């Protein structure tokens, strides 16, 4: 079946511009996650959506970062006034949720370069 | 503070040379420990979930084990196609986010 998809695969933007990154989770997965992977760094959690609950935004590095999930499916991560330190690969993941432990499935990522 | 540390950072093996990767963790209530494989330019690919100390899981040449403080990923008779970065992550009991280690970059030469 279809996995997690992300678009665009690559994005080059100028410092100070806003960018939007899109994630389409696996159908039926109620949990959606955004992570960031910088060169030489591990995966860093950004934000987590589960169903209709308030999102866990504890990983967002600044108020320039925001995300929304519409209709419980597609999610958009927005970075305003981009800075060079925002350059990274942004990964989206989705999973089932319940009393059991479910693995997170990752998309291919969006490579963001801020010039 | 919850933390995951992987060692070594990089490992070079000859084809057929077995070895182990280590993942040490500190977490306030472990829900699960996950191993992923990541190839260059791709997202992480799920390998295993371990839930409790003493548990073991196997898949082809890989075997993952878990203790109360660390996990090992054993690679038996590796092949060049096993070359990748292997990531370890933990999830707290309340669920949600994964906390990742820095990864071990494995290179297997023919």
PDB file of C-alpha atoms in Angstrom:
ATOM      1  CA  UNK A   1       0.000   0.000   0.000  1.00  0.00           C
ATOM      2  CA  UNK A   2       0.949   3.657  -0.185  1.00  0.00           C
ATOM      3  CA  UNK A   3       3.395   4.917   2.390  1.00  0.00           C
ATOM      4  CA  UNK A   4       3.893   8.379   3.838  1.00  0.00           C
ATOM      5  CA  UNK A   5       4.465  10.950   1.133  1.00  0.00           C
ATOM      6  CA  UNK A   6       6.025  14.382   1.429  1.00  0.00           C
ATOM      7  CA  UNK A   7       6.309  17.328  -0.907  1.00  0.00           C
ATOM      8  CA  UNK A   8       8.331  18.958  -2.190  1.00  0.00           C
ATOM      9  CA  UNK A   9      11.307  16.598  -2.056  1.00  0.00           C
ATOM     10  CA  UNK A  10      13.673  19.549  -2.241  1.00  0.00           C
ATOM     11  CA  UNK A  11      13.155  23.228  -1.478  1.00  0.00           C
ATOM     12  CA  UNK A  12      15.656  26.050  -1.854  1.00  0.00           C
ATOM     13  CA  UNK A  13      14.582  29.380  -0.425  1.00  0.00           C
ATOM     14  CA  UNK A  14      16.110  32.715   0.405  1.00  0.00           C
ATOM     15  CA  UNK A  15      16.653  33.808   3.971  1.00  0.00           C
ATOM     16  CA  UNK A  16      13.604  35.623   5.276  1.00  0.00           C
ATOM     17  CA  UNK A  17      11.064  33.890   3.037  1.00  0.00           C
ATOM     18  CA  UNK A  18       8.271  31.648   4.308  1.00  0.00           C
ATOM     19  CA  UNK A  19       8.045  27.975   3.304  1.00  0.00           C
ATOM     20  CA  UNK A  20       5.357  25.305   3.538  1.00  0.00           C
ATOM     21  CA  UNK A  21       6.112  21.592   3.671  1.00  0.00           C
ATOM     22  CA  UNK A  22       3.407  19.004   3.117  1.00  0.00           C
ATOM     23  CA  UNK A  23       2.880  15.511   4.515  1.00  0.00           C
ATOM     24  CA  UNK A  24       0.330  12.876   3.473  1.00  0.00           C
ATOM     25  CA  UNK A  25       0.208  10.129   6.114  1.00  0.00           C
ATOM     26  CA  UNK A  26      -0.703   6.496   5.624  1.00  0.00           C
ATOM     27  CA  UNK A  27      -4.467   6.158   5.316  1.00  0.00           C
ATOM     28  CA  UNK A  28      -6.043   5.265   8.663  1.00  0.00           C
ATOM     29  CA  UNK A  29      -3.107   6.450  10.767  1.00  0.00           C
ATOM     30  CA  UNK A  30      -4.434   8.821  13.398  1.00  0.00           C
ATOM     31  CA  UNK A  31      -1.042   9.983  14.675  1.00  0.00           C
ATOM     32  CA  UNK A  32       1.257  12.236  12.655  1.00  0.00           C
ATOM     33  CA  UNK A  33       4.733  13.461  13.620  1.00  0.00           C
ATOM     34  CA  UNK A  34       7.240  15.961  12.283  1.00  0.00           C
ATOM     35  CA  UNK A  35      10.974  15.580  12.888  1.00  0.00           C
ATOM     36  CA  UNK A  36      14.021  17.467  11.675  1.00  0.00           C
ATOM     37  CA  UNK A  37      17.386  15.957  10.759  1.00  0.00           C
ATOM     38  CA  UNK A  38      20.292  18.377  10.441  1.00  0.00           C
ATOM     39  CA  UNK A  39      23.700  17.501   9.028  1.00  0.00           C
ATOM     40  CA  UNK A  40      25.531  15.510  11.652  1.00  0.00           C
ATOM     41  CA  UNK A  41      22.575  15.616  14.022  1.00  0.00           C
ATOM     42  CA  UNK A  42      20.124  12.971  15.061  1.00  0.00           C
ATOM     43  CA  UNK A  43      16.420  13.176  14.385  1.00  0.00           C
ATOM     44  CA  UNK A  44      14.874  15.950  16.440  1.00  0.00           C
ATOM     45  CA  UNK A  45      11.168  15.875  17.341  1.00  0.00           C
ATOM     46  CA  UNK A  46       9.146  18.929  16.334  1.00  0.00           C
ATOM     47  CA  UNK A  47       5.399  18.331  16.735  1.00  0.00           C
ATOM     48  CA  UNK A  48       2.878  15.490  17.172  1.00  0.00           C
ATOM     49  CA  UNK A  49      -0.802  15.314  16.218  1.00  0.00           C
ATOM     50  CA  UNK A  50      -3.135  12.609  17.503  1.00  0.00           C
ATOM     51  CA  UNK A  51      -6.735  12.579  16.431  1.00  0.00           C
ATOM     52  CA  UNK A  52      -8.680  15.533  17.808  1.00  0.00           C
ATOM     53  CA  UNK A  53      -6.368  16.087  20.771  1.00  0.00           C
ATOM     54  CA  UNK A  54      -4.336  19.261  21.155  1.00  0.00           C
ATOM     55  CA  UNK A  55      -1.001  18.783  19.360  1.00  0.00           C
ATOM     56  CA  UNK A  56       2.235  18.317  21.299  1.00  0.00           C
ATOM     57  CA  UNK A  57       4.247  21.329  20.139  1.00  0.00           C
ATOM     58  CA  UNK A  58       7.026  20.901  22.671  1.00  0.00           C
ATOM     59  CA  UNK A  59       9.726  20.339  20.034  1.00  0.00           C
ATOM     60  CA  UNK A  60       9.148  23.429  17.913  1.00  0.00           C
ATOM     61  CA  UNK A  61      12.392  25.456  18.112  1.00  0.00           C
ATOM     62  CA  UNK A  62      10.824  28.916  17.792  1.00  0.00           C
ATOM     63  CA  UNK A  63       7.541  30.689  17.109  1.00  0.00           C
ATOM     64  CA  UNK A  64       8.537  30.905  13.451  1.00  0.00           C
ATOM     65  CA  UNK A  65       7.564  27.237  13.196  1.00  0.00           C
ATOM     66  CA  UNK A  66       3.938  26.131  13.084  1.00  0.00           C
ATOM     67  CA  UNK A  67       1.998  23.159  11.800  1.00  0.00           C
ATOM     68  CA  UNK A  68      -1.569  22.188  11.183  1.00  0.00           C
ATOM     69  CA  UNK A  69      -3.394  19.023  10.302  1.00  0.00           C
ATOM     70  CA  UNK A  70      -6.579  19.402   8.326  1.00  0.00           C
ATOM     71  CA  UNK A  71      -9.368  16.837   8.406  1.00  0.00           C
ATOM     72  CA  UNK A  72      -7.252  14.472  10.441  1.00  0.00           C
ATOM     73  CA  UNK A  73      -5.115  13.642   7.433  1.00  0.00           C
ATOM     74  CA  UNK A  74      -2.773  15.957   5.527  1.00  0.00           C
ATOM     75  CA  UNK A  75      -0.400  18.133   7.524  1.00  0.00           C
ATOM     76  CA  UNK A  76       1.496  21.290   6.629  1.00  0.00           C
ATOM     77  CA  UNK A  77       4.606  22.520   8.438  1.00  0.00           C
ATOM     78  CA  UNK A  78       5.184  26.236   7.961  1.00  0.00           C
ATOM     79  CA  UNK A  79       8.433  28.038   8.653  1.00  0.00           C
ATOM     80  CA  UNK A  80       8.205  31.816   8.606  1.00  0.00           C
ATOM     81  CA  UNK A  81      11.115  34.181   7.973  1.00  0.00           C
ATOM     82  CA  UNK A  82      13.486  31.288   7.300  1.00  0.00           C
ATOM     83  CA  UNK A  83      17.027  31.415   8.664  1.00  0.00           C
ATOM     84  CA  UNK A  84      20.117  29.528   7.490  1.00  0.00           C
ATOM     85  CA  UNK A  85      20.017  27.356  10.597  1.00  0.00           C
ATOM     86  CA  UNK A  86      16.639  26.049   9.417  1.00  0.00           C
ATOM     87  CA  UNK A  87      18.418  24.149   6.620  1.00  0.00           C
ATOM     88  CA  UNK A  88      17.778  20.472   7.278  1.00  0.00           C
ATOM     89  CA  UNK A  89      15.782  17.461   6.146  1.00  0.00           C
ATOM     90  CA  UNK A  90      12.235  17.604   7.491  1.00  0.00           C
ATOM     91  CA  UNK A  91      10.733  14.166   8.026  1.00  0.00           C
ATOM     92  CA  UNK A  92       7.114  13.280   8.570  1.00  0.00           C
ATOM     93  CA  UNK A  93       5.936  10.025  10.139  1.00  0.00           C
ATOM     94  CA  UNK A  94       2.579   8.457  10.915  1.00  0.00           C
ATOM     95  CA  UNK A  95       1.340   5.619  13.075  1.00  0.00           C
ATOM     96  CA  UNK A  96      -1.692   3.900  14.488  1.00  0.00           C
ATOM     97  CA  UNK A  97      -2.556   4.716  18.090  1.00  0.00           C
ATOM     98  CA  UNK A  98      -3.939   2.481  20.804  1.00  0.00           C
ATOM     99  CA  UNK A  99      -3.085   0.395  23.835  1.00  0.00           C
ATOM    100  CA  UNK A 100      -0.498  -1.489  21.811  1.00  0.00           C
ATOM    101  CA  UNK A 101       2.819  -0.037  20.721  1.00  0.00           C
ATOM    102  CA  UNK A 102       2.791   0.944  17.072  1.00  0.00           C
ATOM    103  CA  UNK A 103       5.834   1.792  15.024  1.00  0.00           C
ATOM    104  CA  UNK A 104       6.120   5.089  13.200  1.00  0.00           C
ATOM    105  CA  UNK A 105       6.479   4.987   9.420  1.00  0.00           C
ATOM    106  CA  UNK A 106       8.530   7.736   7.859  1.00  0.00           C
ATOM    107  CA  UNK A 107       8.247   9.559   4.581  1.00  0.00           C
ATOM    108  CA  UNK A 108      11.225  10.325   2.333  1.00  0.00           C
ATOM    109  CA  UNK A 109      11.646  13.821   3.754  1.00  0.00           C
ATOM    110  CA  UNK A 110      11.890  17.341   2.370  1.00  0.00           C
ATOM    111  CA  UNK A 111      15.402  18.729   2.075  1.00  0.00           C
ATOM    112  CA  UNK A 112      15.232  22.459   2.870  1.00  0.00           C
ATOM    113  CA  UNK A 113      18.133  24.715   1.956  1.00  0.00           C
ATOM    114  CA  UNK A 114      18.065  28.357   3.072  1.00  0.00           C
ATOM    115  CA  UNK A 115      20.489  30.567   1.151  1.00  0.00           C
TER     116      UNK A 115
ATOM    117  CA  UNK B   1      16.519  14.020  30.996  1.00  0.00           C
ATOM    118  CA  UNK B   2      15.626  11.296  28.521  1.00  0.00           C
ATOM    119  CA  UNK B   3      18.623  10.427  26.376  1.00  0.00           C
ATOM    120  CA  UNK B   4      19.775   7.872  23.803  1.00  0.00           C
ATOM    121  CA  UNK B   5      23.443   7.270  22.998  1.00  0.00           C
ATOM    122  CA  UNK B   6      24.641   5.023  20.202  1.00  0.00           C
ATOM    123  CA  UNK B   7      28.099   3.576  19.692  1.00  0.00           C
ATOM    124  CA  UNK B   8      30.214   3.379  17.725  1.00  0.00           C
ATOM    125  CA  UNK B   9      29.466   6.403  15.518  1.00  0.00           C
ATOM    126  CA  UNK B  10      30.855   4.523  12.526  1.00  0.00           C
ATOM    127  CA  UNK B  11      31.712   0.880  11.936  1.00  0.00           C
ATOM    128  CA  UNK B  12      33.545  -0.635   9.007  1.00  0.00           C
ATOM    129  CA  UNK B  13      33.266  -4.390   8.495  1.00  0.00           C
ATOM    130  CA  UNK B  14      34.397  -6.873   5.923  1.00  0.00           C
ATOM    131  CA  UNK B  15      31.673  -8.975   4.373  1.00  0.00           C
ATOM    132  CA  UNK B  16      30.968 -11.896   6.713  1.00  0.00           C
ATOM    133  CA  UNK B  17      32.513 -10.194   9.766  1.00  0.00           C
ATOM    134  CA  UNK B  18      29.877 -10.228  12.511  1.00  0.00           C
ATOM    135  CA  UNK B  19      29.591  -7.389  15.024  1.00  0.00           C
ATOM    136  CA  UNK B  20      27.226  -5.502  17.335  1.00  0.00           C
ATOM    137  CA  UNK B  21      25.920  -1.957  17.589  1.00  0.00           C
ATOM    138  CA  UNK B  22      25.094  -0.504  20.995  1.00  0.00           C
ATOM    139  CA  UNK B  23      22.261   1.762  22.111  1.00  0.00           C
ATOM    140  CA  UNK B  24      22.292   3.033  25.706  1.00  0.00           C
ATOM    141  CA  UNK B  25      19.225   4.826  26.958  1.00  0.00           C
ATOM    142  CA  UNK B  26      17.861   6.777  29.891  1.00  0.00           C
ATOM    143  CA  UNK B  27      14.119   7.288  29.848  1.00  0.00           C
ATOM    144  CA  UNK B  28      11.489   8.049  32.461  1.00  0.00           C
ATOM    145  CA  UNK B  29       9.347   5.005  31.804  1.00  0.00           C
ATOM    146  CA  UNK B  30      10.038   3.005  28.669  1.00  0.00           C
ATOM    147  CA  UNK B  31       7.098   2.197  26.429  1.00  0.00           C
ATOM    148  CA  UNK B  32       9.208   0.775  23.621  1.00  0.00           C
ATOM    149  CA  UNK B  33      12.621   0.836  21.971  1.00  0.00           C
ATOM    150  CA  UNK B  34      12.794   0.987  18.203  1.00  0.00           C
ATOM    151  CA  UNK B  35      15.495   0.228  15.652  1.00  0.00           C
ATOM    152  CA  UNK B  36      15.423   1.837  12.230  1.00  0.00           C
ATOM    153  CA  UNK B  37      17.652   1.641   9.177  1.00  0.00           C
ATOM    154  CA  UNK B  38      18.282   4.758   7.101  1.00  0.00           C
ATOM    155  CA  UNK B  39      19.817   4.765   3.624  1.00  0.00           C
ATOM    156  CA  UNK B  40      21.294   8.004   2.215  1.00  0.00           C
ATOM    157  CA  UNK B  41      18.629  10.385   0.980  1.00  0.00           C
ATOM    158  CA  UNK B  42      15.763   8.325   2.374  1.00  0.00           C
ATOM    159  CA  UNK B  43      13.576   8.295   5.452  1.00  0.00           C
ATOM    160  CA  UNK B  44      14.173   5.796   8.262  1.00  0.00           C
ATOM    161  CA  UNK B  45      12.859   2.283   7.653  1.00  0.00           C
ATOM    162  CA  UNK B  46      11.389   0.402  10.613  1.00  0.00           C
ATOM    163  CA  UNK B  47      13.207  -2.751  11.726  1.00  0.00           C
ATOM    164  CA  UNK B  48      12.209  -3.795  15.263  1.00  0.00           C
ATOM    165  CA  UNK B  49      10.270  -2.831  18.366  1.00  0.00           C
ATOM    166  CA  UNK B  50      11.379  -4.154  21.759  1.00  0.00           C
ATOM    167  CA  UNK B  51       9.140  -3.781  24.801  1.00  0.00           C
ATOM    168  CA  UNK B  52      10.767  -5.350  27.830  1.00  0.00           C
ATOM    169  CA  UNK B  53      14.147  -6.423  29.160  1.00  0.00           C
ATOM    170  CA  UNK B  54      15.181  -9.845  27.931  1.00  0.00           C
ATOM    171  CA  UNK B  55      13.262  -9.587  24.704  1.00  0.00           C
ATOM    172  CA  UNK B  56      14.932 -10.539  21.405  1.00  0.00           C
ATOM    173  CA  UNK B  57      13.797 -10.140  17.792  1.00  0.00           C
ATOM    174  CA  UNK B  58      15.378 -11.378  14.582  1.00  0.00           C
ATOM    175  CA  UNK B  59      15.126 -10.514  10.923  1.00  0.00           C
ATOM    176  CA  UNK B  60      17.461 -12.108   8.405  1.00  0.00           C
ATOM    177  CA  UNK B  61      21.023 -11.245   9.536  1.00  0.00           C
ATOM    178  CA  UNK B  62      19.870  -8.862  12.278  1.00  0.00           C
ATOM    179  CA  UNK B  63      19.011  -9.613  15.884  1.00  0.00           C
ATOM    180  CA  UNK B  64      17.991  -6.984  18.410  1.00  0.00           C
ATOM    181  CA  UNK B  65      18.146  -7.489  22.169  1.00  0.00           C
ATOM    182  CA  UNK B  66      17.088  -5.334  25.111  1.00  0.00           C
ATOM    183  CA  UNK B  67      18.202  -4.912  28.727  1.00  0.00           C
ATOM    184  CA  UNK B  68      17.059  -2.352  31.282  1.00  0.00           C
ATOM    185  CA  UNK B  69      19.747   0.096  30.194  1.00  0.00           C
ATOM    186  CA  UNK B  70      20.734  -0.759  26.634  1.00  0.00           C
ATOM    187  CA  UNK B  71      19.935  -2.512  23.414  1.00  0.00           C
ATOM    188  CA  UNK B  72      22.191  -4.282  20.977  1.00  0.00           C
ATOM    189  CA  UNK B  73      21.772  -4.823  17.268  1.00  0.00           C
ATOM    190  CA  UNK B  74      23.767  -7.894  16.285  1.00  0.00           C
ATOM    191  CA  UNK B  75      24.699  -8.290  12.642  1.00  0.00           C
ATOM    192  CA  UNK B  76      25.687 -11.809  11.642  1.00  0.00           C
ATOM    193  CA  UNK B  77      27.743 -12.367   8.476  1.00  0.00           C
ATOM    194  CA  UNK B  78      26.889  -8.954   7.031  1.00  0.00           C
ATOM    195  CA  UNK B  79      26.675  -8.255   3.318  1.00  0.00           C
ATOM    196  CA  UNK B  80      27.431  -4.994   1.471  1.00  0.00           C
ATOM    197  CA  UNK B  81      23.692  -4.327   1.180  1.00  0.00           C
ATOM    198  CA  UNK B  82      23.548  -4.043   4.977  1.00  0.00           C
ATOM    199  CA  UNK B  83      25.518  -0.796   4.705  1.00  0.00           C
ATOM    200  CA  UNK B  84      23.358   2.011   6.125  1.00  0.00           C
ATOM    201  CA  UNK B  85      22.916   4.158   9.203  1.00  0.00           C
ATOM    202  CA  UNK B  86      21.176   2.328  12.026  1.00  0.00           C
ATOM    203  CA  UNK B  87      19.084   4.440  14.368  1.00  0.00           C
ATOM    204  CA  UNK B  88      17.850   3.607  17.844  1.00  0.00           C
ATOM    205  CA  UNK B  89      14.926   5.444  19.442  1.00  0.00           C
ATOM    206  CA  UNK B  90      12.879   5.221  22.633  1.00  0.00           C
ATOM    207  CA  UNK B  91       9.294   6.136  23.339  1.00  0.00           C
ATOM    208  CA  UNK B  92       8.068   7.129  26.778  1.00  0.00           C
ATOM    209  CA  UNK B  93       5.166   5.379  28.467  1.00  0.00           C
ATOM    210  CA  UNK B  94       2.806   8.237  27.646  1.00  0.00           C
ATOM    211  CA  UNK B  95       3.512   7.593  23.973  1.00  0.00           C
ATOM    212  CA  UNK B  96       4.002  10.119  21.232  1.00  0.00           C
ATOM    213  CA  UNK B  97       7.409  11.295  20.130  1.00  0.00           C
ATOM    214  CA  UNK B  98      10.474   9.155  19.599  1.00  0.00           C
ATOM    215  CA  UNK B  99      13.801  10.211  21.108  1.00  0.00           C
ATOM    216  CA  UNK B 100      16.574   9.211  18.723  1.00  0.00           C
ATOM    217  CA  UNK B 101      20.248   8.493  19.134  1.00  0.00           C
ATOM    218  CA  UNK B 102      22.791   9.914  16.708  1.00  0.00           C
ATOM    219  CA  UNK B 103      22.997   6.658  14.769  1.00  0.00           C
ATOM    220  CA  UNK B 104      25.745   4.228  13.782  1.00  0.00           C
ATOM    221  CA  UNK B 105      26.951   4.417  10.195  1.00  0.00           C
ATOM    222  CA  UNK B 106      27.736   0.877   9.074  1.00  0.00           C
ATOM    223  CA  UNK B 107      29.859   0.154   6.029  1.00  0.00           C
ATOM    224  CA  UNK B 108      30.328  -3.429   4.838  1.00  0.00           C
ATOM    225  CA  UNK B 109      33.023  -3.975   2.256  1.00  0.00           C
ATOM    226  CA  UNK B 110      33.037  -6.993  -0.104  1.00  0.00           C
TER     227      UNK B 110
END
